[in-house]
PDB file of C-alpha atoms and ligand atoms in Angstrom:
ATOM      1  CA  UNK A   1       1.521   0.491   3.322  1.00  0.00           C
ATOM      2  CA  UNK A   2       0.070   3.755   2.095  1.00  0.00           C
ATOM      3  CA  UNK A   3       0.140   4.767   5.743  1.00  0.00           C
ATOM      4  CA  UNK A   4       3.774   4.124   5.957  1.00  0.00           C
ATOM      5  CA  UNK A   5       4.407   6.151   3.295  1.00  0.00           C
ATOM      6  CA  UNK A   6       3.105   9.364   4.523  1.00  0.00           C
ATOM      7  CA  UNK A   7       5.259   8.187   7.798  1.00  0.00           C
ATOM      8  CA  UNK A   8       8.306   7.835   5.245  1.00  0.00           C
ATOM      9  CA  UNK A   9       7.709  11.290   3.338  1.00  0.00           C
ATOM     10  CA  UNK A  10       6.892  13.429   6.615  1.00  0.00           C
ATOM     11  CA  UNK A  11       9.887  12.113   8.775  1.00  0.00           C
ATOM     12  CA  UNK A  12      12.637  11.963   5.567  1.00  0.00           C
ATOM     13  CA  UNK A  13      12.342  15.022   3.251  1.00  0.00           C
ATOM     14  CA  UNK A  14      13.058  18.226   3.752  1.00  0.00           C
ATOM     15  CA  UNK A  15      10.437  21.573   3.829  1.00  0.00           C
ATOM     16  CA  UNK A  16       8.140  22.773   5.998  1.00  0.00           C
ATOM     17  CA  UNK A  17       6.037  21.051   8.782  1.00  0.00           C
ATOM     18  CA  UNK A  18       3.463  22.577  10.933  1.00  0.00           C
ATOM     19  CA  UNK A  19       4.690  26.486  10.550  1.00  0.00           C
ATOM     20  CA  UNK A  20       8.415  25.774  11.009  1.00  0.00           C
ATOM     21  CA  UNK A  21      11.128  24.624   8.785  1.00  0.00           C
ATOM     22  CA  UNK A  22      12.108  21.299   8.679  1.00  0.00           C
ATOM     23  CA  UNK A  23      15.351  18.812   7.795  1.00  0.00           C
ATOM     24  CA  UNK A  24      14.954  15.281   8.521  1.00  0.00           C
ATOM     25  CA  UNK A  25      17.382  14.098  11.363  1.00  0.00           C
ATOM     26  CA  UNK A  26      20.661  12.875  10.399  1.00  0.00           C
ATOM     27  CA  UNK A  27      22.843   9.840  11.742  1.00  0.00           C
ATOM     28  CA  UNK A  28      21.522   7.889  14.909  1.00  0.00           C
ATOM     29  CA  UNK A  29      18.608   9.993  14.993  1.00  0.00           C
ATOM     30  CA  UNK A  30      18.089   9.479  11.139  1.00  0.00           C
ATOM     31  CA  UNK A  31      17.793   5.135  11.555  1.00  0.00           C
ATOM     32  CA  UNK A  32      15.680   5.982  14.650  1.00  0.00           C
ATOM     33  CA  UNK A  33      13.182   7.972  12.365  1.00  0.00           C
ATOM     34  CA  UNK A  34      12.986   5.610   9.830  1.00  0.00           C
ATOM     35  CA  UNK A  35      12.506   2.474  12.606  1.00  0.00           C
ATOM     36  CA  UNK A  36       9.186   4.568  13.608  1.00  0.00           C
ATOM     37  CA  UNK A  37       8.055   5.398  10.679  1.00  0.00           C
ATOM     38  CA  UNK A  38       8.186   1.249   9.599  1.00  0.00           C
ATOM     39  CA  UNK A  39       6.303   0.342  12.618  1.00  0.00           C
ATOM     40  CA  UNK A  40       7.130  -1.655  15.814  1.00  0.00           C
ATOM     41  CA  UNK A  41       6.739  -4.942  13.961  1.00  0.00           C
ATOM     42  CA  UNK A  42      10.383  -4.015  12.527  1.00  0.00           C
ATOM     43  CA  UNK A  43      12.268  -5.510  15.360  1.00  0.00           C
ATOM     44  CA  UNK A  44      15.642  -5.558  13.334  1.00  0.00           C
ATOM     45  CA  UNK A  45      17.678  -2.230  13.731  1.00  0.00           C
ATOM     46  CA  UNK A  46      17.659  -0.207  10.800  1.00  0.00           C
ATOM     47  CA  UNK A  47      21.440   0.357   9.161  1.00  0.00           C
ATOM     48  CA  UNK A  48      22.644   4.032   8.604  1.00  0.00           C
ATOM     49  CA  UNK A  49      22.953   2.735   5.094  1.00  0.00           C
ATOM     50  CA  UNK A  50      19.560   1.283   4.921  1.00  0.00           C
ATOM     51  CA  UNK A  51      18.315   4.508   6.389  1.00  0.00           C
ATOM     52  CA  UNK A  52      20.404   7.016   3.728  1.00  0.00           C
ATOM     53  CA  UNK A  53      18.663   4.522   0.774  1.00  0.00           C
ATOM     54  CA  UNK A  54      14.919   4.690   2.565  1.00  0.00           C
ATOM     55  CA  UNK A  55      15.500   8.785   2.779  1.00  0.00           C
ATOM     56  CA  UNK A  56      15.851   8.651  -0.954  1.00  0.00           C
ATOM     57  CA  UNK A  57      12.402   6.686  -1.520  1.00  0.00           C
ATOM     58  CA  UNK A  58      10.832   9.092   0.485  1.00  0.00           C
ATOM     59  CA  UNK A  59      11.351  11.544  -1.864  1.00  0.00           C
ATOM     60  CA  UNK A  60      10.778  10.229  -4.834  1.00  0.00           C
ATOM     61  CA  UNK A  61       7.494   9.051  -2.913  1.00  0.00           C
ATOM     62  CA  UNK A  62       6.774  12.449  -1.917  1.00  0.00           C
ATOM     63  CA  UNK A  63       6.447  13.026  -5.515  1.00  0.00           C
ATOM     64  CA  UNK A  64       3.342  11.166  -5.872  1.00  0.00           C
ATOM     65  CA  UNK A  65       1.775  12.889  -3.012  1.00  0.00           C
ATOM     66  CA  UNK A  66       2.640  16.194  -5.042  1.00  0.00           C
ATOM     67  CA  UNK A  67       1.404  15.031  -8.159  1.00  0.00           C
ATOM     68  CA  UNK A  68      -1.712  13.954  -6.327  1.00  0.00           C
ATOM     69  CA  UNK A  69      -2.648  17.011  -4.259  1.00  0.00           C
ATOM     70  CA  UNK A  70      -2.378  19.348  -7.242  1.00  0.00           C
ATOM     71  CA  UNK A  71      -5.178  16.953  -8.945  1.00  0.00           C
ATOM     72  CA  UNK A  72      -2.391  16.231 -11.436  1.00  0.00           C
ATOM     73  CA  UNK A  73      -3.587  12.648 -11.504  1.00  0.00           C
ATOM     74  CA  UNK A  74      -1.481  11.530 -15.089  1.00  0.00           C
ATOM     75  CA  UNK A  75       1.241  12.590 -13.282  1.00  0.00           C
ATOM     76  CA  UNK A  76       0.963  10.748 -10.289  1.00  0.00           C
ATOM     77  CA  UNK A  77       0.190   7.661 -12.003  1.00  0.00           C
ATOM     78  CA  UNK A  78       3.366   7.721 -14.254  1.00  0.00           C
ATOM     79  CA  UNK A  79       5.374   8.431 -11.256  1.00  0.00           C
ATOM     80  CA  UNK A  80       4.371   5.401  -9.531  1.00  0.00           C
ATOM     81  CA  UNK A  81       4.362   3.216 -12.688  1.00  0.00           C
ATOM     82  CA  UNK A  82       7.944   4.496 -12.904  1.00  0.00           C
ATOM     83  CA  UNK A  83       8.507   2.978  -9.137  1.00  0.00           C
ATOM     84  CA  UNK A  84       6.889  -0.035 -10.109  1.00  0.00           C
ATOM     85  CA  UNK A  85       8.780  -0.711 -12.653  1.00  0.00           C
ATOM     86  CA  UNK A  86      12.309   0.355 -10.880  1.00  0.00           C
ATOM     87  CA  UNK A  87      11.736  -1.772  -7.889  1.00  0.00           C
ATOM     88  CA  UNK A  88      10.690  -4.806  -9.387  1.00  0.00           C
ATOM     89  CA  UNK A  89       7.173  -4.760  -7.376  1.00  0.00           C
ATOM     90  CA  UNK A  90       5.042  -8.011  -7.835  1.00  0.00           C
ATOM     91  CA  UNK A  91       2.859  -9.493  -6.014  1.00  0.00           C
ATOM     92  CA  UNK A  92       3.551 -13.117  -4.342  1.00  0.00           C
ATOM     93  CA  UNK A  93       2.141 -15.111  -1.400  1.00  0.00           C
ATOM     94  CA  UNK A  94       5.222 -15.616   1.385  1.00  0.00           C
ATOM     95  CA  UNK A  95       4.913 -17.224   4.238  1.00  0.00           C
ATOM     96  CA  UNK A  96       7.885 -16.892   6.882  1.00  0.00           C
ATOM     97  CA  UNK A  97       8.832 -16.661  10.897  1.00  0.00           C
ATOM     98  CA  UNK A  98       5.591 -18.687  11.751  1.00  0.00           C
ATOM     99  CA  UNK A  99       3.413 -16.438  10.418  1.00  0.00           C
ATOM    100  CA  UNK A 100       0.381 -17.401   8.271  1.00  0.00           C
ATOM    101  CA  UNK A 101       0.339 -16.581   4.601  1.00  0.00           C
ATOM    102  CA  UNK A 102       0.679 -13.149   3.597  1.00  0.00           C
ATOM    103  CA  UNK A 103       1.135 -10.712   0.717  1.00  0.00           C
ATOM    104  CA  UNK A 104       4.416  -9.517  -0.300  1.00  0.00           C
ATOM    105  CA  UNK A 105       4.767  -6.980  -3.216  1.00  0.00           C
ATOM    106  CA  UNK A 106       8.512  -6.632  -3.524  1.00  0.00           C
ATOM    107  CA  UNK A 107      11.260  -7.960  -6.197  1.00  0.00           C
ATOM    108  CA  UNK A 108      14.234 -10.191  -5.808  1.00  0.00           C
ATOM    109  CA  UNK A 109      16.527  -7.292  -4.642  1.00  0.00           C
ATOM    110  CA  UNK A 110      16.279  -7.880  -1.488  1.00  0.00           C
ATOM    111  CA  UNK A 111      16.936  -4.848   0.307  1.00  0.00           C
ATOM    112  CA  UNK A 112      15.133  -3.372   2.871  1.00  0.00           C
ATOM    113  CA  UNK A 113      15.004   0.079   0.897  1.00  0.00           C
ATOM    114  CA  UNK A 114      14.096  -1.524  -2.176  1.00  0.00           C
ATOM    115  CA  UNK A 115      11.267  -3.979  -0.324  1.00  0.00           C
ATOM    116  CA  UNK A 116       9.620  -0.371   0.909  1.00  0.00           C
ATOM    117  CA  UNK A 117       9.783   1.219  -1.672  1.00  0.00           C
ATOM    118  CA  UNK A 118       7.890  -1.137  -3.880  1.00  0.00           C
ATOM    119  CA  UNK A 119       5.535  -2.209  -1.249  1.00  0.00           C
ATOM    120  CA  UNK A 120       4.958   1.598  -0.877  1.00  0.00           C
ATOM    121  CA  UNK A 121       4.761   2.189  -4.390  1.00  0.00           C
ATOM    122  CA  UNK A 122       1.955  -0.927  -4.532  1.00  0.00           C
ATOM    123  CA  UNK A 123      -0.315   0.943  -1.781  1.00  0.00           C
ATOM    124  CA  UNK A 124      -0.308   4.098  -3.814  1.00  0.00           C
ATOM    125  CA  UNK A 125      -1.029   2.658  -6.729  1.00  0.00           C
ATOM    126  CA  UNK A 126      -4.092   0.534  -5.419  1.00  0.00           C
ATOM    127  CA  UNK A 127      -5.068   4.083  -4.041  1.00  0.00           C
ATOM    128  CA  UNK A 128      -4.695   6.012  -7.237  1.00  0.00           C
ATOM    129  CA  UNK A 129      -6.054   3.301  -9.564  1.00  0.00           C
ATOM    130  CA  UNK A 130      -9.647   2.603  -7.107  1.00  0.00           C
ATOM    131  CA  UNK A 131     -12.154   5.116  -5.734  1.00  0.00           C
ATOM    132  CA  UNK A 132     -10.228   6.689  -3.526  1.00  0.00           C
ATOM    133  CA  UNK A 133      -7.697   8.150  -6.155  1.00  0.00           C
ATOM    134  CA  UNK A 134      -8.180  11.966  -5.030  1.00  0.00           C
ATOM    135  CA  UNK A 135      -7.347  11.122  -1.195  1.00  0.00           C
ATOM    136  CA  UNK A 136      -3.195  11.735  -1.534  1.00  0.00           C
ATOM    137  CA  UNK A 137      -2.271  15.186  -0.527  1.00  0.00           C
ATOM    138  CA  UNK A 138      -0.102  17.790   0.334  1.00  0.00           C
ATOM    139  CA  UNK A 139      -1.221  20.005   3.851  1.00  0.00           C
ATOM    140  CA  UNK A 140      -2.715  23.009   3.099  1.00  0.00           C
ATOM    141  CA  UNK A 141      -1.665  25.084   6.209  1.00  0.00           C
ATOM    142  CA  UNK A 142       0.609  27.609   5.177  1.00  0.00           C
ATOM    143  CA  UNK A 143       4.265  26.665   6.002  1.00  0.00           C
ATOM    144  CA  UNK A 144       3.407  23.129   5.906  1.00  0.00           C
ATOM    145  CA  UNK A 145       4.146  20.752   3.097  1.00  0.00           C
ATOM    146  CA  UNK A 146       3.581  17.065   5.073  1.00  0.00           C
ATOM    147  CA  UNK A 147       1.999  14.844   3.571  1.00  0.00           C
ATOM    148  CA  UNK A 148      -1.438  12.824   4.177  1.00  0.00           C
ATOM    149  CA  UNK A 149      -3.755   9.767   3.142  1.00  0.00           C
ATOM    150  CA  UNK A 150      -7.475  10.515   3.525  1.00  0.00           C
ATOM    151  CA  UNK A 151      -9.286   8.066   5.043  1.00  0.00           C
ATOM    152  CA  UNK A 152     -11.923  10.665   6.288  1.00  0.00           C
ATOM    153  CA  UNK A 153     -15.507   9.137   4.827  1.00  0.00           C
ATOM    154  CA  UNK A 154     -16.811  12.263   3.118  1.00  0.00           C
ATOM    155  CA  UNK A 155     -13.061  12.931   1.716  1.00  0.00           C
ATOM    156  CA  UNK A 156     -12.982  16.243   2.671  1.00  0.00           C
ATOM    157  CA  UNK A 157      -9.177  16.439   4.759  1.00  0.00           C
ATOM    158  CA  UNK A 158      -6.725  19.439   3.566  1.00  0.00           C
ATOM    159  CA  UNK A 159      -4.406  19.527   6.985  1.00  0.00           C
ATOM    160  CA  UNK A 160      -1.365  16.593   7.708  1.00  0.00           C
ATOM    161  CA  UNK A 161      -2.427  17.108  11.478  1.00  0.00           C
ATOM    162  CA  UNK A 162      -4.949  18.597  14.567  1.00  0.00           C
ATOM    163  CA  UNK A 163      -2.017  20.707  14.581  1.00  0.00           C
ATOM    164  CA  UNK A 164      -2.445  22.020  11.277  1.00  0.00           C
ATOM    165  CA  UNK A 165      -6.301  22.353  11.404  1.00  0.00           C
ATOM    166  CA  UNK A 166      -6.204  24.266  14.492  1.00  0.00           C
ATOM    167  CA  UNK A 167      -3.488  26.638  13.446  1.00  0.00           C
ATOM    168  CA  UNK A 168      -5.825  27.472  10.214  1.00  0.00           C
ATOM    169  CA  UNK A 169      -8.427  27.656  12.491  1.00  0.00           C
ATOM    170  CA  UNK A 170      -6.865  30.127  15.049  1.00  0.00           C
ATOM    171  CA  UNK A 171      -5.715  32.467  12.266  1.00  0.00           C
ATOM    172  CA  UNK A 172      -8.997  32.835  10.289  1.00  0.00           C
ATOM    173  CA  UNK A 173     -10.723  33.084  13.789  1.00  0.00           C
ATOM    174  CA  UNK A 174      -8.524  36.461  14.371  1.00  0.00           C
ATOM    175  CA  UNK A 175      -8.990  37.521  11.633  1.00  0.00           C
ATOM    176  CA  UNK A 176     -12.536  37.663  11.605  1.00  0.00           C
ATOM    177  CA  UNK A 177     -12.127  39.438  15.144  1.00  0.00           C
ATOM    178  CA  UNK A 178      -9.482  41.905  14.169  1.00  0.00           C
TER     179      UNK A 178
HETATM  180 ZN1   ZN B 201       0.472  20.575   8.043  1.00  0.00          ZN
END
């Protein structure tokens, strides 16, 4: 869930990604984005609606990652206690489409938006509230503000991407040479 949520943030709000300037894709391309970023196990097509409501979590899920990557835990927290409480996110055991029983986090709303966003908001708050609270953050490239979940072992990530690494890399390789 936490990984989708990076997927969510990086492909639906606006900024800067890996040294360019970037504006999520609109229309068709838009509900293709947000398809990907769900994973393949989201056979249903995603509605242009569903996708305009989804672009709005992401930023207000971007927030966290903000919050986060400053080391402004407090304000990470409350942000994601505030998306707890907005989408209705509890935990129950479903069990649906022949599939064994599984975890669900999300309210009685019922949308597909809604569903992510609270599932979304669950992963980051298991993140923020266990050991792993410092591992949400923003890249550190410059002209790049994607997002990323650690997951390294020794917690020491600061790029979204390779891409990002190596660019860093590059310029503080020429500049040693220069
Ligand atoms: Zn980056």
């Amino acid at each position: 869930m936490v990984a989708i949520a990076v997927d969510l943030v990086n492909a639906l709000t606006p900024g800067e990604a890996r040294g360019r300037p970037y504006e999520p894709p609109q229309g068709a391309e838009l509900t293709e984005a947000v398809a990907q970023a769900l994973g393949d196990r989201w056979a249903r097509r995603v509605t242009a609606r569903e996708a305009g409501e989804l672009a709005q979590v992401a930023v207000a899920l971007r927030g966290v990652f903000e919050a986060s990557g400053r080391g402004d835990v407090d304000a990470a927290a409350h942000l994601v206690n505030g998306l707890l409480a907005e989408t209705d996110a509890r935990p129950h055991l479903d069990r649906h489409d022949g599939e064994p029983w599984h975890l669900h986090y999300h309210g009685t709303g019922g949308t597909l938006a809604g569903d992510y966003a609270a599932s979304c908001a669950t992963g980051l708050a298991v993140v923020l509230g266990g050991e792993l609270h410092d591992r949400l953050g923003v890249c550190t490239a410059p002209h790049c503000d994607r997002v990323y979940v650690d997951t390294s072992r020794n917690g020491t990530r600061r790029f979204c991407s390779t891409a990002c690494q190596n660019r860093v890399k590059t310029a503080a390789f020429r500049a040693r040479n220069a």
